Amino acid sequence: MLLHLSTWQEVEAYLQQSTGIIFPIGSTEQHGPTGLIGTDAICAEAIARGVGDATRAMVAPTINVGMALHHTAFPGTISLRPSTLIQVVRDYITCLAKAGFSKFYFINGHGGNIATLKAAFSETYAHLEDLHIANAQQVQCQVGNWFMCNSVYKLAKELYGDREGSHATPSEVALTQYVYPEAIKQAPLSPEVASGHKIYSAADFRVRYPDGRMGSNPALATPEHGKQFYELAVKELSNGYLEFLNVE
């Protein structure tokens, strides 16, 4: 069930069966010359809906904008500051916790969100207790990073080896090609691609990674690969969500 396509009565009925909800979260940021700016949100949303179908779970609207300040020297990138994203996540969870949800499973498509999400969960637990919300002690949050699934990582290494890289990767580009075949992009890619630099400011990032890629060769991506990544991620994260529901 998709929250935004449900009525309040349907949500109320769902809560009689489950207090779990899946939250896709991604980013709106550059992904090199051939990667869609919405890649991280597209991947998270598609997989979250797949997991929702497989587990009969409610799926919340996608948080499309994440923490991507280091990409903002590239046109089109939109980012929240960590402090802003923490408040967004806290407010989303607070509203749904008041309604009776207690298990929040975030399916994440962007590595830059991980630290902020963990901080947001800590802030939220304290905030709910301060508000004396009835089920505050039952609220639990967990992150499932689709790109870090063991099965996904293994396939990416088999298909691409070291050319998977760490940003604008062929695995994530392949998944967007599977979801949006009408939006596949072509562009010349230099065989030399920067990698291994630490991340500092946005301006520094663009100097070190001039075309936006980080050690990757997204030209290797195909929609067929994307379908494989999708199926593996949905299976592994479905298991993860069901296990999370059973944690006391």
PDB file of C-alpha atoms in Angstrom:
ATOM      1  CA  MET A   1       0.000   0.000   0.000  1.00  0.00           C
ATOM      2  CA  LEU A   2       1.223   3.474  -0.863  1.00  0.00           C
ATOM      3  CA  LEU A   3       0.444   5.982   1.868  1.00  0.00           C
ATOM      4  CA  HIS A   4      -0.241   8.818  -0.550  1.00  0.00           C
ATOM      5  CA  LEU A   5      -2.726   6.706  -2.528  1.00  0.00           C
ATOM      6  CA  SER A   6      -4.582   5.580   0.594  1.00  0.00           C
ATOM      7  CA  THR A   7      -7.415   7.140   2.582  1.00  0.00           C
ATOM      8  CA  TRP A   8      -7.161   7.767   6.306  1.00  0.00           C
ATOM      9  CA  GLN A   9      -9.637   4.950   6.886  1.00  0.00           C
ATOM     10  CA  GLU A  10      -7.382   2.540   4.993  1.00  0.00           C
ATOM     11  CA  VAL A  11      -4.384   3.629   7.067  1.00  0.00           C
ATOM     12  CA  GLU A  12      -6.389   3.155  10.252  1.00  0.00           C
ATOM     13  CA  ALA A  13      -7.351  -0.361   9.141  1.00  0.00           C
ATOM     14  CA  TYR A  14      -3.723  -1.145   8.225  1.00  0.00           C
ATOM     15  CA  LEU A  15      -2.594  -0.162  11.713  1.00  0.00           C
ATOM     16  CA  GLN A  16      -4.831  -2.889  13.132  1.00  0.00           C
ATOM     17  CA  GLN A  17      -2.603  -5.400  11.317  1.00  0.00           C
ATOM     18  CA  SER A  18       0.838  -3.763  11.406  1.00  0.00           C
ATOM     19  CA  THR A  19       2.634  -0.747  12.838  1.00  0.00           C
ATOM     20  CA  GLY A  20       5.458  -0.951  10.298  1.00  0.00           C
ATOM     21  CA  ILE A  21       6.064   1.478   7.464  1.00  0.00           C
ATOM     22  CA  ILE A  22       8.749   1.736   4.789  1.00  0.00           C
ATOM     23  CA  PHE A  23      10.331   5.096   3.987  1.00  0.00           C
ATOM     24  CA  PRO A  24      12.252   5.479   0.712  1.00  0.00           C
ATOM     25  CA  ILE A  25      14.902   8.171   0.985  1.00  0.00           C
ATOM     26  CA  GLY A  26      17.377   9.293  -1.639  1.00  0.00           C
ATOM     27  CA  SER A  27      18.946  12.435  -2.993  1.00  0.00           C
ATOM     28  CA  THR A  28      18.723  14.917  -5.856  1.00  0.00           C
ATOM     29  CA  GLU A  29      22.306  15.281  -7.018  1.00  0.00           C
ATOM     30  CA  GLN A  30      24.599  15.023  -9.992  1.00  0.00           C
ATOM     31  CA  HIS A  31      25.533  11.509 -11.091  1.00  0.00           C
ATOM     32  CA  GLY A  32      28.153  12.142 -13.732  1.00  0.00           C
ATOM     33  CA  PRO A  33      27.618  12.692 -17.470  1.00  0.00           C
ATOM     34  CA  THR A  34      25.173   9.780 -17.931  1.00  0.00           C
ATOM     35  CA  GLY A  35      23.512   9.438 -14.519  1.00  0.00           C
ATOM     36  CA  LEU A  36      20.142  10.965 -13.733  1.00  0.00           C
ATOM     37  CA  ILE A  37      20.084  13.655 -11.058  1.00  0.00           C
ATOM     38  CA  GLY A  38      17.289  11.769  -9.332  1.00  0.00           C
ATOM     39  CA  THR A  39      19.164   8.443  -9.332  1.00  0.00           C
ATOM     40  CA  ASP A  40      19.320   7.914  -5.565  1.00  0.00           C
ATOM     41  CA  ALA A  41      15.643   8.694  -5.015  1.00  0.00           C
ATOM     42  CA  ILE A  42      14.563   6.677  -8.078  1.00  0.00           C
ATOM     43  CA  CYS A  43      16.421   3.589  -6.869  1.00  0.00           C
ATOM     44  CA  ALA A  44      15.170   3.863  -3.285  1.00  0.00           C
ATOM     45  CA  GLU A  45      11.567   4.397  -4.365  1.00  0.00           C
ATOM     46  CA  ALA A  46      11.481   1.518  -6.841  1.00  0.00           C
ATOM     47  CA  ILE A  47      13.002  -0.931  -4.372  1.00  0.00           C
ATOM     48  CA  ALA A  48      10.820   0.296  -1.487  1.00  0.00           C
ATOM     49  CA  ARG A  49       7.688  -0.283  -3.551  1.00  0.00           C
ATOM     50  CA  GLY A  50       8.942  -3.744  -4.427  1.00  0.00           C
ATOM     51  CA  VAL A  51       9.561  -4.513  -0.768  1.00  0.00           C
ATOM     52  CA  GLY A  52       6.147  -3.117   0.112  1.00  0.00           C
ATOM     53  CA  ASP A  53       4.486  -5.424  -2.410  1.00  0.00           C
ATOM     54  CA  ALA A  54       6.472  -8.434  -1.202  1.00  0.00           C
ATOM     55  CA  THR A  55       5.764  -7.850   2.494  1.00  0.00           C
ATOM     56  CA  ARG A  56       2.335  -6.157   2.287  1.00  0.00           C
ATOM     57  CA  ALA A  57       3.812  -3.129   4.027  1.00  0.00           C
ATOM     58  CA  MET A  58       2.725   0.489   3.872  1.00  0.00           C
ATOM     59  CA  VAL A  59       5.168   2.643   1.864  1.00  0.00           C
ATOM     60  CA  ALA A  60       5.508   6.341   2.685  1.00  0.00           C
ATOM     61  CA  PRO A  61       6.161   9.092   0.133  1.00  0.00           C
ATOM     62  CA  THR A  62       9.791   9.245  -0.969  1.00  0.00           C
ATOM     63  CA  ILE A  63      12.086  11.794   0.639  1.00  0.00           C
ATOM     64  CA  ASN A  64      13.697  12.920  -2.605  1.00  0.00           C
ATOM     65  CA  VAL A  65      16.159  15.486  -1.270  1.00  0.00           C
ATOM     66  CA  GLY A  66      18.886  14.356   1.107  1.00  0.00           C
ATOM     67  CA  MET A  67      22.280  15.472   2.365  1.00  0.00           C
ATOM     68  CA  ALA A  68      24.350  16.157  -0.749  1.00  0.00           C
ATOM     69  CA  LEU A  69      26.141  19.431   0.019  1.00  0.00           C
ATOM     70  CA  HIS A  70      29.389  18.172  -1.512  1.00  0.00           C
ATOM     71  CA  HIS A  71      27.677  17.888  -4.920  1.00  0.00           C
ATOM     72  CA  THR A  72      26.238  21.405  -5.015  1.00  0.00           C
ATOM     73  CA  ALA A  73      28.944  22.812  -7.290  1.00  0.00           C
ATOM     74  CA  PHE A  74      27.233  20.847 -10.087  1.00  0.00           C
ATOM     75  CA  PRO A  75      24.065  22.420 -11.582  1.00  0.00           C
ATOM     76  CA  GLY A  76      20.814  20.708 -10.660  1.00  0.00           C
ATOM     77  CA  THR A  77      21.875  19.343  -7.296  1.00  0.00           C
ATOM     78  CA  ILE A  78      19.520  20.138  -4.407  1.00  0.00           C
ATOM     79  CA  SER A  79      20.598  19.441  -0.834  1.00  0.00           C
ATOM     80  CA  LEU A  80      19.386  19.818   2.707  1.00  0.00           C
ATOM     81  CA  ARG A  81      21.821  20.640   5.474  1.00  0.00           C
ATOM     82  CA  PRO A  82      22.263  17.772   7.953  1.00  0.00           C
ATOM     83  CA  SER A  83      20.421  19.780  10.619  1.00  0.00           C
ATOM     84  CA  THR A  84      17.490  20.346   8.242  1.00  0.00           C
ATOM     85  CA  LEU A  85      17.257  16.698   7.213  1.00  0.00           C
ATOM     86  CA  ILE A  86      17.296  15.673  10.882  1.00  0.00           C
ATOM     87  CA  GLN A  87      14.281  17.896  11.519  1.00  0.00           C
ATOM     88  CA  VAL A  88      12.462  16.625   8.419  1.00  0.00           C
ATOM     89  CA  VAL A  89      12.926  12.990   9.438  1.00  0.00           C
ATOM     90  CA  ARG A  90      12.000  13.764  13.048  1.00  0.00           C
ATOM     91  CA  ASP A  91       8.793  15.527  12.024  1.00  0.00           C
ATOM     92  CA  TYR A  92       7.778  12.765   9.579  1.00  0.00           C
ATOM     93  CA  ILE A  93       8.246  10.083  12.226  1.00  0.00           C
ATOM     94  CA  THR A  94       6.537  12.140  14.940  1.00  0.00           C
ATOM     95  CA  CYS A  95       3.363  12.565  12.883  1.00  0.00           C
ATOM     96  CA  LEU A  96       3.154   8.872  12.091  1.00  0.00           C
ATOM     97  CA  ALA A  97       4.091   7.783  15.611  1.00  0.00           C
ATOM     98  CA  LYS A  98       1.149   9.818  16.926  1.00  0.00           C
ATOM     99  CA  ALA A  99      -1.071   7.823  14.561  1.00  0.00           C
ATOM    100  CA  GLY A 100       0.252   4.529  15.927  1.00  0.00           C
ATOM    101  CA  PHE A 101       3.178   3.563  13.692  1.00  0.00           C
ATOM    102  CA  SER A 102       6.200   2.309  15.603  1.00  0.00           C
ATOM    103  CA  LYS A 103       8.507   0.508  13.132  1.00  0.00           C
ATOM    104  CA  PHE A 104      10.170   2.823  10.614  1.00  0.00           C
ATOM    105  CA  TYR A 105      12.295   1.095   7.964  1.00  0.00           C
ATOM    106  CA  PHE A 106      14.189   3.548   5.773  1.00  0.00           C
ATOM    107  CA  ILE A 107      15.294   2.182   2.407  1.00  0.00           C
ATOM    108  CA  ASN A 108      18.157   4.474   1.493  1.00  0.00           C
ATOM    109  CA  GLY A 109      19.724   5.169  -1.879  1.00  0.00           C
ATOM    110  CA  HIS A 110      22.427   7.676  -0.914  1.00  0.00           C
ATOM    111  CA  GLY A 111      25.540   7.081   1.181  1.00  0.00           C
ATOM    112  CA  GLY A 112      25.620  10.732   2.233  1.00  0.00           C
ATOM    113  CA  ASN A 113      22.366  10.235   4.149  1.00  0.00           C
ATOM    114  CA  ILE A 114      23.609   7.495   6.464  1.00  0.00           C
ATOM    115  CA  ALA A 115      25.265   9.556   9.201  1.00  0.00           C
ATOM    116  CA  THR A 116      22.455  12.118   9.232  1.00  0.00           C
ATOM    117  CA  LEU A 117      19.772   9.435   9.445  1.00  0.00           C
ATOM    118  CA  LYS A 118      21.445   7.840  12.450  1.00  0.00           C
ATOM    119  CA  ALA A 119      21.597  11.240  14.143  1.00  0.00           C
ATOM    120  CA  ALA A 120      17.963  11.884  13.217  1.00  0.00           C
ATOM    121  CA  PHE A 121      16.861   8.659  14.872  1.00  0.00           C
ATOM    122  CA  SER A 122      18.565   9.623  18.132  1.00  0.00           C
ATOM    123  CA  GLU A 123      16.993  13.077  17.998  1.00  0.00           C
ATOM    124  CA  THR A 124      13.586  11.527  17.298  1.00  0.00           C
ATOM    125  CA  TYR A 125      13.650   9.060  20.183  1.00  0.00           C
ATOM    126  CA  ALA A 126      14.401  11.897  22.606  1.00  0.00           C
ATOM    127  CA  HIS A 127      11.817  14.185  20.990  1.00  0.00           C
ATOM    128  CA  LEU A 128       9.035  11.582  21.265  1.00  0.00           C
ATOM    129  CA  GLU A 129       9.821  10.993  24.920  1.00  0.00           C
ATOM    130  CA  ASP A 130       9.820  14.727  25.595  1.00  0.00           C
ATOM    131  CA  LEU A 131       6.360  14.940  24.015  1.00  0.00           C
ATOM    132  CA  HIS A 132       5.159  12.034  26.186  1.00  0.00           C
ATOM    133  CA  ILE A 133       3.719  10.265  23.144  1.00  0.00           C
ATOM    134  CA  ALA A 134       2.021   7.090  24.325  1.00  0.00           C
ATOM    135  CA  ASN A 135       4.037   4.646  22.200  1.00  0.00           C
ATOM    136  CA  ALA A 136       7.362   6.513  22.341  1.00  0.00           C
ATOM    137  CA  GLN A 137       9.210   3.565  23.874  1.00  0.00           C
ATOM    138  CA  GLN A 138       8.015   1.260  21.088  1.00  0.00           C
ATOM    139  CA  VAL A 139       9.307   3.442  18.240  1.00  0.00           C
ATOM    140  CA  GLN A 140      12.273   1.916  16.421  1.00  0.00           C
ATOM    141  CA  CYS A 141      14.035   3.053  13.246  1.00  0.00           C
ATOM    142  CA  GLN A 142      16.377   1.187  10.950  1.00  0.00           C
ATOM    143  CA  VAL A 143      18.192   1.903   7.683  1.00  0.00           C
ATOM    144  CA  GLY A 144      18.502  -0.543   4.807  1.00  0.00           C
ATOM    145  CA  ASN A 145      20.990   0.723   2.211  1.00  0.00           C
ATOM    146  CA  TRP A 146      20.114  -1.098  -1.002  1.00  0.00           C
ATOM    147  CA  PHE A 147      23.577  -0.575  -2.528  1.00  0.00           C
ATOM    148  CA  MET A 148      25.179  -2.227   0.509  1.00  0.00           C
ATOM    149  CA  CYS A 149      23.121  -5.418   0.294  1.00  0.00           C
ATOM    150  CA  ASN A 150      25.492  -8.385   0.181  1.00  0.00           C
ATOM    151  CA  SER A 151      23.879  -9.809  -2.947  1.00  0.00           C
ATOM    152  CA  VAL A 152      23.984  -6.453  -4.728  1.00  0.00           C
ATOM    153  CA  TYR A 153      27.620  -5.818  -3.797  1.00  0.00           C
ATOM    154  CA  LYS A 154      28.610  -9.295  -4.976  1.00  0.00           C
ATOM    155  CA  LEU A 155      26.896  -8.911  -8.357  1.00  0.00           C
ATOM    156  CA  ALA A 156      28.374  -5.446  -8.901  1.00  0.00           C
ATOM    157  CA  LYS A 157      31.873  -6.810  -8.312  1.00  0.00           C
ATOM    158  CA  GLU A 158      31.225  -9.726 -10.667  1.00  0.00           C
ATOM    159  CA  LEU A 159      29.906  -7.484 -13.440  1.00  0.00           C
ATOM    160  CA  TYR A 160      32.127  -4.426 -13.085  1.00  0.00           C
ATOM    161  CA  GLY A 161      35.077  -5.183 -10.802  1.00  0.00           C
ATOM    162  CA  ASP A 162      36.969  -2.056  -9.806  1.00  0.00           C
ATOM    163  CA  ARG A 163      35.044  -0.047 -12.404  1.00  0.00           C
ATOM    164  CA  GLU A 164      32.014  -0.033 -10.100  1.00  0.00           C
ATOM    165  CA  GLY A 165      33.601   2.906  -8.249  1.00  0.00           C
ATOM    166  CA  SER A 166      31.749   4.682  -5.447  1.00  0.00           C
ATOM    167  CA  HIS A 167      29.570   7.338  -7.127  1.00  0.00           C
ATOM    168  CA  ALA A 168      27.700   7.420 -10.437  1.00  0.00           C
ATOM    169  CA  THR A 169      28.252   3.673 -10.340  1.00  0.00           C
ATOM    170  CA  PRO A 170      27.168   1.356 -13.140  1.00  0.00           C
ATOM    171  CA  SER A 171      24.981  -0.573 -10.674  1.00  0.00           C
ATOM    172  CA  GLU A 172      22.852   2.423  -9.721  1.00  0.00           C
ATOM    173  CA  VAL A 173      22.760   3.731 -13.294  1.00  0.00           C
ATOM    174  CA  ALA A 174      21.661   0.267 -14.447  1.00  0.00           C
ATOM    175  CA  LEU A 175      18.807   0.294 -11.951  1.00  0.00           C
ATOM    176  CA  THR A 176      17.568   3.669 -13.208  1.00  0.00           C
ATOM    177  CA  GLN A 177      17.802   2.342 -16.767  1.00  0.00           C
ATOM    178  CA  TYR A 178      15.562  -0.562 -15.751  1.00  0.00           C
ATOM    179  CA  VAL A 179      13.044   1.733 -14.036  1.00  0.00           C
ATOM    180  CA  TYR A 180      13.113   4.497 -16.678  1.00  0.00           C
ATOM    181  CA  PRO A 181      14.278   2.980 -19.995  1.00  0.00           C
ATOM    182  CA  GLU A 182      12.979   6.070 -21.796  1.00  0.00           C
ATOM    183  CA  ALA A 183      15.503   8.247 -19.911  1.00  0.00           C
ATOM    184  CA  ILE A 184      18.740   6.386 -20.689  1.00  0.00           C
ATOM    185  CA  LYS A 185      21.518   8.903 -21.363  1.00  0.00           C
ATOM    186  CA  GLN A 186      24.579   8.668 -23.578  1.00  0.00           C
ATOM    187  CA  ALA A 187      27.672  10.853 -23.309  1.00  0.00           C
ATOM    188  CA  PRO A 188      31.406  10.499 -23.922  1.00  0.00           C
ATOM    189  CA  LEU A 189      33.241   9.300 -20.827  1.00  0.00           C
ATOM    190  CA  SER A 190      36.947   9.760 -20.297  1.00  0.00           C
ATOM    191  CA  PRO A 191      38.741   6.462 -19.597  1.00  0.00           C
ATOM    192  CA  GLU A 192      40.614   8.311 -16.862  1.00  0.00           C
ATOM    193  CA  VAL A 193      38.389   8.869 -13.846  1.00  0.00           C
ATOM    194  CA  ALA A 194      39.354  10.336 -10.486  1.00  0.00           C
ATOM    195  CA  SER A 195      39.098   8.246  -7.332  1.00  0.00           C
ATOM    196  CA  GLY A 196      40.358   8.013  -3.776  1.00  0.00           C
ATOM    197  CA  HIS A 197      40.139  11.688  -2.789  1.00  0.00           C
ATOM    198  CA  LYS A 198      38.599  12.670   0.539  1.00  0.00           C
ATOM    199  CA  ILE A 199      35.428  14.747   0.490  1.00  0.00           C
ATOM    200  CA  TYR A 200      35.571  18.324   1.717  1.00  0.00           C
ATOM    201  CA  SER A 201      33.753  21.354   0.274  1.00  0.00           C
ATOM    202  CA  ALA A 202      31.568  21.360  -2.838  1.00  0.00           C
ATOM    203  CA  ALA A 203      34.072  23.458  -4.799  1.00  0.00           C
ATOM    204  CA  ASP A 204      36.914  21.163  -3.815  1.00  0.00           C
ATOM    205  CA  PHE A 205      34.869  18.106  -4.796  1.00  0.00           C
ATOM    206  CA  ARG A 206      34.314  19.447  -8.316  1.00  0.00           C
ATOM    207  CA  VAL A 207      38.008  20.177  -8.736  1.00  0.00           C
ATOM    208  CA  ARG A 208      38.954  16.656  -7.650  1.00  0.00           C
ATOM    209  CA  TYR A 209      36.099  14.925  -9.502  1.00  0.00           C
ATOM    210  CA  PRO A 210      35.568  17.169 -12.548  1.00  0.00           C
ATOM    211  CA  ASP A 211      32.898  15.097 -14.313  1.00  0.00           C
ATOM    212  CA  GLY A 212      31.194  13.983 -11.095  1.00  0.00           C
ATOM    213  CA  ARG A 213      32.203  10.321 -11.203  1.00  0.00           C
ATOM    214  CA  MET A 214      34.181   8.679  -8.434  1.00  0.00           C
ATOM    215  CA  GLY A 215      36.182   5.820  -9.922  1.00  0.00           C
ATOM    216  CA  SER A 216      33.211   4.500 -11.883  1.00  0.00           C
ATOM    217  CA  ASN A 217      32.421   3.511 -15.465  1.00  0.00           C
ATOM    218  CA  PRO A 218      28.643   3.815 -15.849  1.00  0.00           C
ATOM    219  CA  ALA A 219      28.951   3.000 -19.565  1.00  0.00           C
ATOM    220  CA  LEU A 220      28.950  -0.636 -18.432  1.00  0.00           C
ATOM    221  CA  ALA A 221      25.369  -0.364 -17.165  1.00  0.00           C
ATOM    222  CA  THR A 222      22.451  -2.049 -18.911  1.00  0.00           C
ATOM    223  CA  PRO A 223      18.728  -2.267 -18.088  1.00  0.00           C
ATOM    224  CA  GLU A 224      19.129  -6.046 -17.835  1.00  0.00           C
ATOM    225  CA  HIS A 225      21.717  -5.569 -15.103  1.00  0.00           C
ATOM    226  CA  GLY A 226      19.325  -3.147 -13.431  1.00  0.00           C
ATOM    227  CA  LYS A 227      16.595  -5.769 -13.282  1.00  0.00           C
ATOM    228  CA  GLN A 228      19.002  -8.150 -11.550  1.00  0.00           C
ATOM    229  CA  PHE A 229      19.997  -5.512  -8.988  1.00  0.00           C
ATOM    230  CA  TYR A 230      16.351  -4.656  -8.375  1.00  0.00           C
ATOM    231  CA  GLU A 231      15.339  -8.256  -7.723  1.00  0.00           C
ATOM    232  CA  LEU A 232      18.290  -8.924  -5.430  1.00  0.00           C
ATOM    233  CA  ALA A 233      17.738  -5.762  -3.400  1.00  0.00           C
ATOM    234  CA  VAL A 234      14.003  -6.349  -3.043  1.00  0.00           C
ATOM    235  CA  LYS A 235      14.571  -9.897  -1.814  1.00  0.00           C
ATOM    236  CA  GLU A 236      17.288  -9.008   0.685  1.00  0.00           C
ATOM    237  CA  LEU A 237      15.574  -5.913   2.050  1.00  0.00           C
ATOM    238  CA  SER A 238      12.216  -7.695   2.289  1.00  0.00           C
ATOM    239  CA  ASN A 239      13.883 -10.202   4.574  1.00  0.00           C
ATOM    240  CA  GLY A 240      15.486  -7.343   6.480  1.00  0.00           C
ATOM    241  CA  TYR A 241      12.166  -5.574   6.965  1.00  0.00           C
ATOM    242  CA  LEU A 242      10.384  -8.700   8.182  1.00  0.00           C
ATOM    243  CA  GLU A 243      13.199  -9.402  10.640  1.00  0.00           C
ATOM    244  CA  PHE A 244      12.993  -5.808  11.864  1.00  0.00           C
ATOM    245  CA  LEU A 245       9.257  -6.166  12.495  1.00  0.00           C
ATOM    246  CA  ASN A 246       9.946  -9.096  14.801  1.00  0.00           C
ATOM    247  CA  VAL A 247      12.541  -7.281  16.914  1.00  0.00           C
ATOM    248  CA  GLU A 248      11.150  -6.371  20.328  1.00  0.00           C
TER     249      GLU A 248
END
